[in-house]
Coordinates of C-alpha atoms in Angstrom, one line a residue:
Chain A
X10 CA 36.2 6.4 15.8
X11 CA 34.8 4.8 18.7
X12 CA 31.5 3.2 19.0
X13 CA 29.6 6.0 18.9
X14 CA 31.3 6.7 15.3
X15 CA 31.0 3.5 13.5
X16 CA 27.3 3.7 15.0
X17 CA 26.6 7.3 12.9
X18 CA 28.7 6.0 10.1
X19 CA 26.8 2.9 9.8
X20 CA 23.6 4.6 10.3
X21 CA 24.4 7.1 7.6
X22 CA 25.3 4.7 5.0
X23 CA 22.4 2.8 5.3
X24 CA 20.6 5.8 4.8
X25 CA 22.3 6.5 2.1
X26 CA 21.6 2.8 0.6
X27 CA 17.7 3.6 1.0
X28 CA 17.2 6.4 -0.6
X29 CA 19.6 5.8 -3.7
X30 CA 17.4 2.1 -3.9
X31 CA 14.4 4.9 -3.8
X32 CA 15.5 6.9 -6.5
X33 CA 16.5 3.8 -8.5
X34 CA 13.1 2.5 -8.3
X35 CA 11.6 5.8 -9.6
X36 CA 12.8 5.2 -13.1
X37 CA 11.4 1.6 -13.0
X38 CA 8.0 3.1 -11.5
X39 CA 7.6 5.7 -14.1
X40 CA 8.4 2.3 -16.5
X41 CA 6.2 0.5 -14.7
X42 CA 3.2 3.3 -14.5
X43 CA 3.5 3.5 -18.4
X44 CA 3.7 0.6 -19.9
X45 CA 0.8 -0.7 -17.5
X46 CA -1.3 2.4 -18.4
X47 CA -0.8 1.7 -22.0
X48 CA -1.8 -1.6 -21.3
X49 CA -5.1 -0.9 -19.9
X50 CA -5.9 1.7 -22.5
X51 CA -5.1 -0.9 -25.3
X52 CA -2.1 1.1 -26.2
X53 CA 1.6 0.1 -26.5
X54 CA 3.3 2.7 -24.3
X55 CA 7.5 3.7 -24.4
X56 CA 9.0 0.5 -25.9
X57 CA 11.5 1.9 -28.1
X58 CA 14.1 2.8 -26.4
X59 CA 16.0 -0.8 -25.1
X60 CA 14.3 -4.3 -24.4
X61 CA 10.7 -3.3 -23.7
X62 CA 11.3 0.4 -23.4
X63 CA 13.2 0.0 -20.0
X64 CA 15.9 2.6 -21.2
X65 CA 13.6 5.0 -21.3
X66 CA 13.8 6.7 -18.7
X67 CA 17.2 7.0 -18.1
X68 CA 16.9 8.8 -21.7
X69 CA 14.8 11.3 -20.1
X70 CA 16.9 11.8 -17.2
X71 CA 19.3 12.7 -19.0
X72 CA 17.3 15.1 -21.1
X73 CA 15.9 17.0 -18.3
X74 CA 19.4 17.5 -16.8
X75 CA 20.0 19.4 -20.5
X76 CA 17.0 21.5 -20.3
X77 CA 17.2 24.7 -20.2
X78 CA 16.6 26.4 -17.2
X79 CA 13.9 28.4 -16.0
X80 CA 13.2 30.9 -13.6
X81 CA 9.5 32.8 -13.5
X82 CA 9.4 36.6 -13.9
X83 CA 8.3 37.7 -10.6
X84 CA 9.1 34.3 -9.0
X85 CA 11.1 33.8 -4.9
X86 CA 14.2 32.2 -5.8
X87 CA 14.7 30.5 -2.4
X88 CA 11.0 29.5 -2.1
X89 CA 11.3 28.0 -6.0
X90 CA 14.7 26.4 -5.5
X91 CA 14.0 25.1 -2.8
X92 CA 10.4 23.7 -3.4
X93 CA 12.5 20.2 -5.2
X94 CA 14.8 19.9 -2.7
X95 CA 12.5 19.8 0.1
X96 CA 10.2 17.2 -2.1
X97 CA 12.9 14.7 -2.0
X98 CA 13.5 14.9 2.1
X99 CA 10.5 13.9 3.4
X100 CA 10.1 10.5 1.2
X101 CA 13.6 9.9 2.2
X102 CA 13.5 9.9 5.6
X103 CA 9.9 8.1 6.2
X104 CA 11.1 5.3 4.2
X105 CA 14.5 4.7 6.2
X106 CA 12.2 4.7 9.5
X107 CA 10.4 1.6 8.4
X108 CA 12.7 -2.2 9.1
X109 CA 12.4 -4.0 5.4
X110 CA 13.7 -7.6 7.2
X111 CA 14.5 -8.6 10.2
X112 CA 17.6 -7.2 12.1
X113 CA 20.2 -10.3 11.7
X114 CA 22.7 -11.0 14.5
X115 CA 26.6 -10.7 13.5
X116 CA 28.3 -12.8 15.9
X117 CA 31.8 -11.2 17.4
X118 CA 34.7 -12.4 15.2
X119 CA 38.1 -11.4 13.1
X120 CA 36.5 -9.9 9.7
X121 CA 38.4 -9.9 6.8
X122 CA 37.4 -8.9 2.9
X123 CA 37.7 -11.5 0.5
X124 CA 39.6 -13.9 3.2
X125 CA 42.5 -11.7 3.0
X126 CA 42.6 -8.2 4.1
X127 CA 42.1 -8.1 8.0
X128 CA 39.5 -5.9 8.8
X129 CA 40.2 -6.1 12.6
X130 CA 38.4 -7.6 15.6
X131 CA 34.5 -6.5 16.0
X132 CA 32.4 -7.4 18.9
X133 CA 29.2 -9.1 18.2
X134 CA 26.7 -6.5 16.6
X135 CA 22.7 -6.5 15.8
X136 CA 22.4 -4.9 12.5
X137 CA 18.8 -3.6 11.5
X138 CA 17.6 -3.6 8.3
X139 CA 16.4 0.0 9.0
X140 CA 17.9 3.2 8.0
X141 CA 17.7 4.7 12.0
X142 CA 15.8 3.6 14.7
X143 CA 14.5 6.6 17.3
X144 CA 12.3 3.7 19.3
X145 CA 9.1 5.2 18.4
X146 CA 8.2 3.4 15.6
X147 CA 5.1 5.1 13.3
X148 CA 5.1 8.3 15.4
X149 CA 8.4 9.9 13.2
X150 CA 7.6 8.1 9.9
X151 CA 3.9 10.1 10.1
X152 CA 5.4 12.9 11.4
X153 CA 8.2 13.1 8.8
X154 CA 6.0 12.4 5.7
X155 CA 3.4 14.8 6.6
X156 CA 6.9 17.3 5.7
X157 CA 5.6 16.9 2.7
X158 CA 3.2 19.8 2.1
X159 CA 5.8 22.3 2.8
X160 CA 7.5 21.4 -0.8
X161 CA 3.9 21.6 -2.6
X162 CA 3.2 24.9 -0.9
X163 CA 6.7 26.6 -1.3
X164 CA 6.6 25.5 -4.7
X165 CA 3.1 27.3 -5.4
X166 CA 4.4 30.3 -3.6
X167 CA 7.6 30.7 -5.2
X168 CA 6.7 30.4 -8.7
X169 CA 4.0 33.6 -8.5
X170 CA 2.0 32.0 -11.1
X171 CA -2.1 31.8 -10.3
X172 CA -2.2 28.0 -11.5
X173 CA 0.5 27.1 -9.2
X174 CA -0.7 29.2 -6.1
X175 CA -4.3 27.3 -6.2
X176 CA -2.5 24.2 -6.9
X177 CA -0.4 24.0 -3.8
X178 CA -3.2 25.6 -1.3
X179 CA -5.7 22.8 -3.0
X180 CA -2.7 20.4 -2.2
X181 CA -2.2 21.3 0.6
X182 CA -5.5 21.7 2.1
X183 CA -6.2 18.3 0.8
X184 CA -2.9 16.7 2.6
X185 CA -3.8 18.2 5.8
X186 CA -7.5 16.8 5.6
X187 CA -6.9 13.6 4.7
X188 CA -3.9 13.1 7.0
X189 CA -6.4 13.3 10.2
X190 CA -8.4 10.3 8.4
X191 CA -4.6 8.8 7.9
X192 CA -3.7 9.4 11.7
X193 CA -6.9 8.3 13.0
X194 CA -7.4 5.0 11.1
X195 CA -4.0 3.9 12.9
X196 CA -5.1 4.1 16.1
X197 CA -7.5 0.6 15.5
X198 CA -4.5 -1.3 14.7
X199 CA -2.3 0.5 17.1
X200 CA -4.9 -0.9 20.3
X201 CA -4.7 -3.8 18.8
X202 CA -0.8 -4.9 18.5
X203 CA -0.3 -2.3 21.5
X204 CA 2.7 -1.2 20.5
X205 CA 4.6 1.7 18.5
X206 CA 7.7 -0.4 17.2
X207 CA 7.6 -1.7 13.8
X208 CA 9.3 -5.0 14.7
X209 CA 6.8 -5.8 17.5
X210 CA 4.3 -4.9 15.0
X211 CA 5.7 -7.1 12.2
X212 CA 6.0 -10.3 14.9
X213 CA 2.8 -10.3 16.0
X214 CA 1.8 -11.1 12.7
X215 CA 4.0 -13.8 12.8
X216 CA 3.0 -16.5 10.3
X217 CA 3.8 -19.6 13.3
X218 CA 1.1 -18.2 15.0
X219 CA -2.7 -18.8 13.9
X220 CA -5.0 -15.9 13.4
X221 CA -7.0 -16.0 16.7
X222 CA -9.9 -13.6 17.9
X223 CA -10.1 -13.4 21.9
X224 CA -14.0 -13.1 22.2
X225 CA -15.4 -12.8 26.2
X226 CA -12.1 -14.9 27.2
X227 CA -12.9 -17.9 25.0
X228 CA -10.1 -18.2 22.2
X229 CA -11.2 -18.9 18.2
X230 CA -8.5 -19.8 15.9
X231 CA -9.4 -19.3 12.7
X232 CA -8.6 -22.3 10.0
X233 CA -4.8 -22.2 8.9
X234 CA -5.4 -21.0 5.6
X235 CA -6.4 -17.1 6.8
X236 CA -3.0 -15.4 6.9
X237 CA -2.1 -13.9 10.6
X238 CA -3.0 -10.4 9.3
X239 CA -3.3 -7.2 11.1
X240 CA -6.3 -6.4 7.7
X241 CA -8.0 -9.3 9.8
X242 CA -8.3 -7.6 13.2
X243 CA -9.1 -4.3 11.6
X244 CA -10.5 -4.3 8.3
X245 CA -12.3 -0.9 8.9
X246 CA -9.0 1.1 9.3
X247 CA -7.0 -1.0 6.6
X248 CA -9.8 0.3 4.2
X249 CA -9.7 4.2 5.3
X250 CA -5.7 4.3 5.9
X251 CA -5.7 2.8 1.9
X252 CA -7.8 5.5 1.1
X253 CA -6.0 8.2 2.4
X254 CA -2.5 7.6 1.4
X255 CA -4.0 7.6 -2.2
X256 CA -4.7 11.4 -0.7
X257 CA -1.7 12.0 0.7
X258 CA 0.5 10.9 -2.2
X259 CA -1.8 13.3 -4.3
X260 CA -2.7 10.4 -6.9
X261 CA -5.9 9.9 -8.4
X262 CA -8.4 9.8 -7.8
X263 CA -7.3 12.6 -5.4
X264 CA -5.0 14.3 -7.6
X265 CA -6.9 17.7 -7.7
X266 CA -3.5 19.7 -6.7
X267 CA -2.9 18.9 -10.7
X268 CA -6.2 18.5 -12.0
X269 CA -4.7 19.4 -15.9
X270 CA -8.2 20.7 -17.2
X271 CA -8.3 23.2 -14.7
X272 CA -4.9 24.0 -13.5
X273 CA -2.6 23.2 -16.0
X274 CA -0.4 21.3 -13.8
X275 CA -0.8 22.5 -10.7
X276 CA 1.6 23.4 -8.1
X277 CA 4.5 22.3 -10.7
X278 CA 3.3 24.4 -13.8
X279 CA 6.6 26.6 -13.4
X280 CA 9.0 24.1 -13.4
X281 CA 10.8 21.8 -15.9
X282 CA 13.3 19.5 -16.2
X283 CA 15.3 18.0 -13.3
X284 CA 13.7 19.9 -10.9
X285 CA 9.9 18.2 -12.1
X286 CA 11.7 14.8 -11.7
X287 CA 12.7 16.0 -8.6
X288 CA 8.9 16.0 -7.4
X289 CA 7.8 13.0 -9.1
X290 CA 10.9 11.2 -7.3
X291 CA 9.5 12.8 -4.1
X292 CA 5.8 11.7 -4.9
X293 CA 7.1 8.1 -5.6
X294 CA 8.8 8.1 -2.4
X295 CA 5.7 8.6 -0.6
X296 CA 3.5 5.9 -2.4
X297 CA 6.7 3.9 -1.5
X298 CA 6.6 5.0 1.8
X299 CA 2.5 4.0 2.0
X300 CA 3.0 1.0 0.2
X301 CA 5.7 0.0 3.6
X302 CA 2.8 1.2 5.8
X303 CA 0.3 -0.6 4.4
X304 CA 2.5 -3.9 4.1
X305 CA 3.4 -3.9 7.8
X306 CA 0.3 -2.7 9.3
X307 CA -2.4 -4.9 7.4
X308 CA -0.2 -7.3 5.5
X309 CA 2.3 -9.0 7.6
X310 CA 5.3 -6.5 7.0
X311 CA 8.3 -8.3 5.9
X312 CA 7.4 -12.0 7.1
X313 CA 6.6 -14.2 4.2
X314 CA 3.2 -15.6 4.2
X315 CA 2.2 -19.4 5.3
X316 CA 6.2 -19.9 6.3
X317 CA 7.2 -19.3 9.7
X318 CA 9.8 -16.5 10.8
X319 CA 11.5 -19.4 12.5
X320 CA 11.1 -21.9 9.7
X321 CA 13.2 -19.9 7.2
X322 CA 15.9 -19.2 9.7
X323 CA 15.7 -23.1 10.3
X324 CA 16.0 -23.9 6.1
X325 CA 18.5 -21.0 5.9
X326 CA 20.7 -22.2 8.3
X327 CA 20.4 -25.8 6.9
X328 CA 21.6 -25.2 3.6
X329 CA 25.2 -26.3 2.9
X330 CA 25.5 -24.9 -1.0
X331 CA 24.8 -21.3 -1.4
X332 CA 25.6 -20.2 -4.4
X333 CA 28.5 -22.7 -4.6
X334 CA 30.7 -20.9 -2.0
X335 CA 28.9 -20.7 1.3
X336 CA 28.5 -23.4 3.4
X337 CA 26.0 -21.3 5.4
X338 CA 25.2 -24.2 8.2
X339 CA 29.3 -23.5 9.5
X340 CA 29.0 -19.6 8.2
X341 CA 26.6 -18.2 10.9
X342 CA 27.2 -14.7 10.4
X343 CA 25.9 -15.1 6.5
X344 CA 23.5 -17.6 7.2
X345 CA 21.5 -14.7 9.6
X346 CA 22.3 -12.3 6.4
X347 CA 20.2 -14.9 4.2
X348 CA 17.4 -15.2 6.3
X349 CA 17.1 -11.1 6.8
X350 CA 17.9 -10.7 2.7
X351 CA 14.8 -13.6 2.2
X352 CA 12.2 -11.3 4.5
X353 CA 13.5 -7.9 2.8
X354 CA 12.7 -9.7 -0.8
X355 CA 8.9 -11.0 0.8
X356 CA 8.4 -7.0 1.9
X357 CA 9.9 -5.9 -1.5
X358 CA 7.3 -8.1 -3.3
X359 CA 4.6 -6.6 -0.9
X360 CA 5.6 -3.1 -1.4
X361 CA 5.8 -3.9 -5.3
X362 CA 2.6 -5.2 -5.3
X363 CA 0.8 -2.1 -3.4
X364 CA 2.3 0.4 -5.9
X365 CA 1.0 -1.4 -8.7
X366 CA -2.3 -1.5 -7.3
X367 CA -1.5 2.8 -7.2
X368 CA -1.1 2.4 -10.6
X369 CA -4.5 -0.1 -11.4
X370 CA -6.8 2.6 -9.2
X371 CA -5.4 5.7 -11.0
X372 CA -6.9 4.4 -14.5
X373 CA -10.2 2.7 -12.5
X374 CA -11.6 5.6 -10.7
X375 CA -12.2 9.3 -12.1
X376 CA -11.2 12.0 -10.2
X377 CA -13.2 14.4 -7.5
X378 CA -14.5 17.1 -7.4
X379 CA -13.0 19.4 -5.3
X380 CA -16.3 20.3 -2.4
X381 CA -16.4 16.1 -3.5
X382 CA -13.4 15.9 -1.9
X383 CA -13.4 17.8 0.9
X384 CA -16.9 16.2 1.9
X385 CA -15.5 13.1 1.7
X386 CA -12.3 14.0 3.9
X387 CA -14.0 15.8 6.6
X388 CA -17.9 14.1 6.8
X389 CA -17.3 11.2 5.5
X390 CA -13.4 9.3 6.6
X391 CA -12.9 11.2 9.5
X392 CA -16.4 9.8 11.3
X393 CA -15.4 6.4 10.3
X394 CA -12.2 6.1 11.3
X395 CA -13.2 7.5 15.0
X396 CA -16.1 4.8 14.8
X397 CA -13.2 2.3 13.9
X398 CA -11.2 3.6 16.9
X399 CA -14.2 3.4 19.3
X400 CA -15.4 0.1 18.3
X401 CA -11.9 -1.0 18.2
X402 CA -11.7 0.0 21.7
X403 CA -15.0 -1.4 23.3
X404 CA -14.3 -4.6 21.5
X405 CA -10.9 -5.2 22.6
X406 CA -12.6 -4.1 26.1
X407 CA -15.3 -6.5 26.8
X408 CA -13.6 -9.2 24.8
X409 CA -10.5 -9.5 27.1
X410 CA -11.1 -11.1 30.2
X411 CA -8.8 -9.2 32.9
X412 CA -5.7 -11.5 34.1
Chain B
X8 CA 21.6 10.4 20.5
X9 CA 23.8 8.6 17.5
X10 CA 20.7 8.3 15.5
X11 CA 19.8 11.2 16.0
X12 CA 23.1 12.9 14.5
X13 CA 22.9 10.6 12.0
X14 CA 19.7 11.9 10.9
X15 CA 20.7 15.2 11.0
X16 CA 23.8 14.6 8.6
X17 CA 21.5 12.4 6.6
X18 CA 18.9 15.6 6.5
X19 CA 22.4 17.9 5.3
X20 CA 23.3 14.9 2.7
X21 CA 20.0 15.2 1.4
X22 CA 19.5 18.9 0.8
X23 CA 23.4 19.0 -0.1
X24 CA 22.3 16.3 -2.8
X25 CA 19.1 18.4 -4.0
X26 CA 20.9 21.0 -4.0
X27 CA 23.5 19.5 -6.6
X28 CA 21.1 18.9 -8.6
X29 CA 20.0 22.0 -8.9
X30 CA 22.6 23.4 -10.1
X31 CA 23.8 20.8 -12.2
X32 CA 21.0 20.8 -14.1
X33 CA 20.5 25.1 -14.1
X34 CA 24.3 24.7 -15.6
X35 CA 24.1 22.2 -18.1
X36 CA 21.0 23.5 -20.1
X37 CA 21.3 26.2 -23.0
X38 CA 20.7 29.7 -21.8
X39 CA 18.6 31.4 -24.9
X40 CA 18.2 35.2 -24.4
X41 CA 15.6 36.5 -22.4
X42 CA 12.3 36.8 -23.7
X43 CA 9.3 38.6 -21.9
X44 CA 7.0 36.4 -23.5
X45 CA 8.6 33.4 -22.3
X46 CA 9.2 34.7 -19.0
X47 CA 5.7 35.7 -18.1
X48 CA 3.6 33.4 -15.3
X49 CA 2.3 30.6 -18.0
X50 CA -1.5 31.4 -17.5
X51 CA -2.4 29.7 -20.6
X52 CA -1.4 32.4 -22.5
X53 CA -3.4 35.1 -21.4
X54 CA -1.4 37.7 -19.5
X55 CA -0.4 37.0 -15.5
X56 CA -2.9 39.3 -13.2
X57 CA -1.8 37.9 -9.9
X58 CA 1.1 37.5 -8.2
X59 CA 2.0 35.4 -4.7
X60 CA 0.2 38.6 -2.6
X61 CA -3.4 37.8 -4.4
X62 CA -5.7 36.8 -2.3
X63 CA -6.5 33.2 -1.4
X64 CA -10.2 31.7 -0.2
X65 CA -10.5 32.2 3.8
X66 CA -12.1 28.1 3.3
X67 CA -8.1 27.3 3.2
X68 CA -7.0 29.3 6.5
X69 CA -10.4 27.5 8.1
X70 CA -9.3 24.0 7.0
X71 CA -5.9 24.8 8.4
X72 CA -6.7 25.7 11.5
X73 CA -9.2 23.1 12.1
X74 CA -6.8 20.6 11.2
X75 CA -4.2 21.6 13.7
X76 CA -6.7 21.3 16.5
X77 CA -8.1 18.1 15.1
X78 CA -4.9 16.5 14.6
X79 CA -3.6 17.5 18.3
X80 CA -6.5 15.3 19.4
X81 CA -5.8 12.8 17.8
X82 CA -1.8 12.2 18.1
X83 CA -3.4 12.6 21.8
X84 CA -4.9 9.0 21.3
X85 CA -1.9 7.7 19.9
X86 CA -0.3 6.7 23.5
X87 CA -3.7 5.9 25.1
X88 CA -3.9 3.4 22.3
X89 CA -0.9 1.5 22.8
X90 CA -1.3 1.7 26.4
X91 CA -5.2 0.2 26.0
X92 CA -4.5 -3.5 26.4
X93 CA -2.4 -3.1 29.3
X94 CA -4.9 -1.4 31.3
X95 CA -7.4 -3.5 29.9
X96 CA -5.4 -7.0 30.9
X97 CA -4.9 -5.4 34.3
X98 CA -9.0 -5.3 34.9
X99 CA -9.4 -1.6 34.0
X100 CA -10.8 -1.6 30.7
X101 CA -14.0 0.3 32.3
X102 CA -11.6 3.2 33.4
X103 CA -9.9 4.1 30.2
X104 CA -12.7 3.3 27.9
X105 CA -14.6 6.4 30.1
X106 CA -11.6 8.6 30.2
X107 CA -11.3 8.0 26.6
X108 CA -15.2 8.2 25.7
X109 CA -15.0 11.7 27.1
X110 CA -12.7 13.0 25.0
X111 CA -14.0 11.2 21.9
X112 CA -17.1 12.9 23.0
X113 CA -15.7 16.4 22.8
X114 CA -14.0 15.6 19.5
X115 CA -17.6 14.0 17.8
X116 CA -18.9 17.6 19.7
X117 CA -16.6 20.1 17.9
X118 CA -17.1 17.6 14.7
X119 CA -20.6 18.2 14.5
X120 CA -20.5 22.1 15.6
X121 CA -17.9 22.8 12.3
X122 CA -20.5 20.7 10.1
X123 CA -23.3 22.5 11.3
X124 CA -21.9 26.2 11.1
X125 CA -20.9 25.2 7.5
X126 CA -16.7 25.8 7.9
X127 CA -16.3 22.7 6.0
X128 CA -19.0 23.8 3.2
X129 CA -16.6 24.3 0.1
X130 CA -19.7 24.6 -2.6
X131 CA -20.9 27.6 -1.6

């Protein structure tokens, strides 16, 4: 196993690590969507089944893998069978594209486990907080995610029901339209960082650094108490991306694909136990995946607001007690894995935080109509975020001085 | 090139995973016998008519195809956009804005031409 190897292997596992955290947080989601819709609806929601109902869906899990199974009359087994699988890839993949803390530095030295068993001699080593890293940043996780209609549409096609077929065209139709919005309302922010590579992204939002507007060559710093945001240099495109990922991840208000009065349930009327959950783990993944976007576009990615990057390194490295065992101002190797775990917590919150607000807007807005919909894609997003990205452009252009 | 085989094997682990699932789930559950009732396309219980070779509104193939030409245009702008400042900073902000504008311009063209020859009308 040479470099090469332990590169793949490492690569692999961390993979692995993302989308098994992914799948974990589904069950707490589902949790989380339930007991806060009950809440809003003055109801009390599952909270039977352990402390606040947080067994519940580990219950249900375990029903749907004994339910029995199901094939349609005159359905296509490989489309239908394969419909859940492909619903889990695309989430999957997006999300280990995007860096959840900063990559920390492992300096070269004899590791051992538990101070004991010699693990050999490793040379020094950057390890990113990032399941791969192809160097193009946004480009793969958009491309990737949009692998995402495919499931919907095999799943209407395979299951030869009428409900499902409309479903998945609807759903897909509606994914397609509002993914040129989603595309589009990038390009703002992408002028303005100038960059495709998440970490660039992430440390020119940099908290040491004031939020600063470069107008005709004179600088204005804002007061200290506006966060260095990217919402702040492109409020426009924060707004329409925000709108569209509700699109994309087919929630409401956009969630015409499973409109119940009029399709039953859409593109997944056929199917039934694990192979439902298999679809609601890959829509999960997605909101997770736009909650990521959104957090390191408009919010500041993983840096944790008001405190330096460099500060917490600083109070990381400073602290002689951690826990009781790590002296972490000798232990430099764990001290850079503190800092990194503190910044993948901050983005955690962030991402947290935007899937509740998923939550809060599916029982705050009623749904489209379907022409509604479209309009609203097509004549209404799509002209705004191209206004974004032109006055985007002509600002950035007669605002900058030329060196 | 190592991330990219990693993402490959990743892509296998995942379907491979899917996949176990699958049948796992297919194996475990009780297997009733057969029942044409049951087994009928649920269309809230009337009868299924159609089957996957019905036919589907043109308004979908339309919004297909206008999307892939829309959304070539616009991963087009992707590198002019991260390549804006630097031409900017180097004094020719003037230049790409107009090489730019043009092609906006087409795009805002086609735009309006698919509003106006109602492709996007989904009402009627």
């Amino acid at each position: 196993m040479g470099k090469d190897g332990l590169e793949i292997t490492l690569n692999i596992v961390k993979m692995l690590v993302i989308f098994l955290v992914m799948v974990q947080l589904v069950p707490v989601l589902v949790w989380l969507e339930r007991r806060v819709s009950a809440f809003m609806q003055n109801r009390f929601g599952p909270n039977r089944v352990g402390p606040l109902g947080l067994i519940q869906l580990l219950a249900d899990a375990v029903k749907f893998l004994f339910k029995e199974p199901f094939f349609p009359e005159k359905g296509m087994a490989v489309m239908y069978y394969g419909a859940p699988i492909m619903a889990l890839i695309p989430g999957a993949l997006a999300l280990a594209a995007i860096p959840l803390g900063t990559p920390f530095h492992l300096e070269e030295a004899d590791w051992n486990l538990f101070g004991f068993i010699p693990l050999g001699h490793h040379p020094a080593y950057d390890f990113i907080l990032q399941g791969y890293d192809f160097g193009v940043g946004i480009v793969i996780v958009l491309g990737v995610s949009s692998l995402g209609a495919y499931s919907l549409l095999m799943a209407g096609w395979g299951s030869s029901n009428k409900y499902s077929l409309l479903g998945a065209l609807r759903a897909s139709a509606q994914m397609v339209s509002y993914e040129l919005a989603l595309g589009l309302s990038l390009v703002g922010i992408l002028m303005v960082f100038n960059t495709f590579s998440f970490y660039d992204i992430v440390a020119q939002q940099n908290p040491a650094n004031p939020l600063t507007f470069n107008f005709l060559g004179t600088v204005h710093t804002m007061p200290w108490w506006i966060p260095n945001w990217g919402i702040f240099y492109n409020p426009l495109g924060a707004l329409i991306f925000f709108c569209a990922s509700f699109a994309e991840t087919n929630r409401l208000p956009f969630d015409l694909p499973e409109a119940e009065g009029e399709l039953v349930a859409g593109f997944h009327t056929e199917y039934g136990g694990f192979a439902l959950l298999m679809f609601y783990i890959g829509e999960y993944g997605h909101m997770m995946v736009a909650s990521a976007l959104m957090a390191t576009f408009y919010f500041g990615g993983y840096t944790i607001p008001y405190v330096s990057n460099e500060a917490v390194a600083t109070f990381v490295s400073n602290t002689h007690h951690f826990l009781g065992a790590f002296d972490l101002s000798i232990h430099s190797n764990w001290a850079a894995f503190v800092t990194s775990l503190c910044f993948f917590v901050s983005m955690l919150v962030k991402i947290l935080f935007f899937l509740l607000i998923f939550i809060w807007v599916r029982w705050t807005l009623p749904r489209f109509r379907y022409d509604q919909l479209m309009d609203l894609g097509w004549k209404t997003m799509l002209p705004w975020a191209l206004f974004n990205t032109c006055l985007t452009a002509v600002w950035l252009a007669i605002s900058h001085k030329p060196v | 090139m190592s991330a990219l085989l990693a993402f490959l094997i990743f892509v296998g682990i995942l379907a491979a995973f899917g996949g176990f699932l699958i049948v796992l789930s297919s194996s475990l559950g009780p297997r009733p016998k057969p029942n044409p009732a049951k087994n009928m396309p649920y269309e809230s219980g009337v009868a299924g008519t159609e089957t996957n070779e019905s036919r589907i509104s043109v308004k979908f193939y339309l919004t297909a195809i206008l999307f892939i030409i829309f959304d070539i245009e616009i991963i087009f702008m992707y590198p002019w956009a991260v390549s804006f400042m630097d031409f900017v900073k180097s004094g020719q902000g003037m230049y790409i804005l107009g090489a730019m504008g043009i092609f906006i311009l087409l795009f805002v063209v086609g735009l309006i031409w698919e509003v106006k020859s109602k492709a996007l009308d989904w009402n009627n």
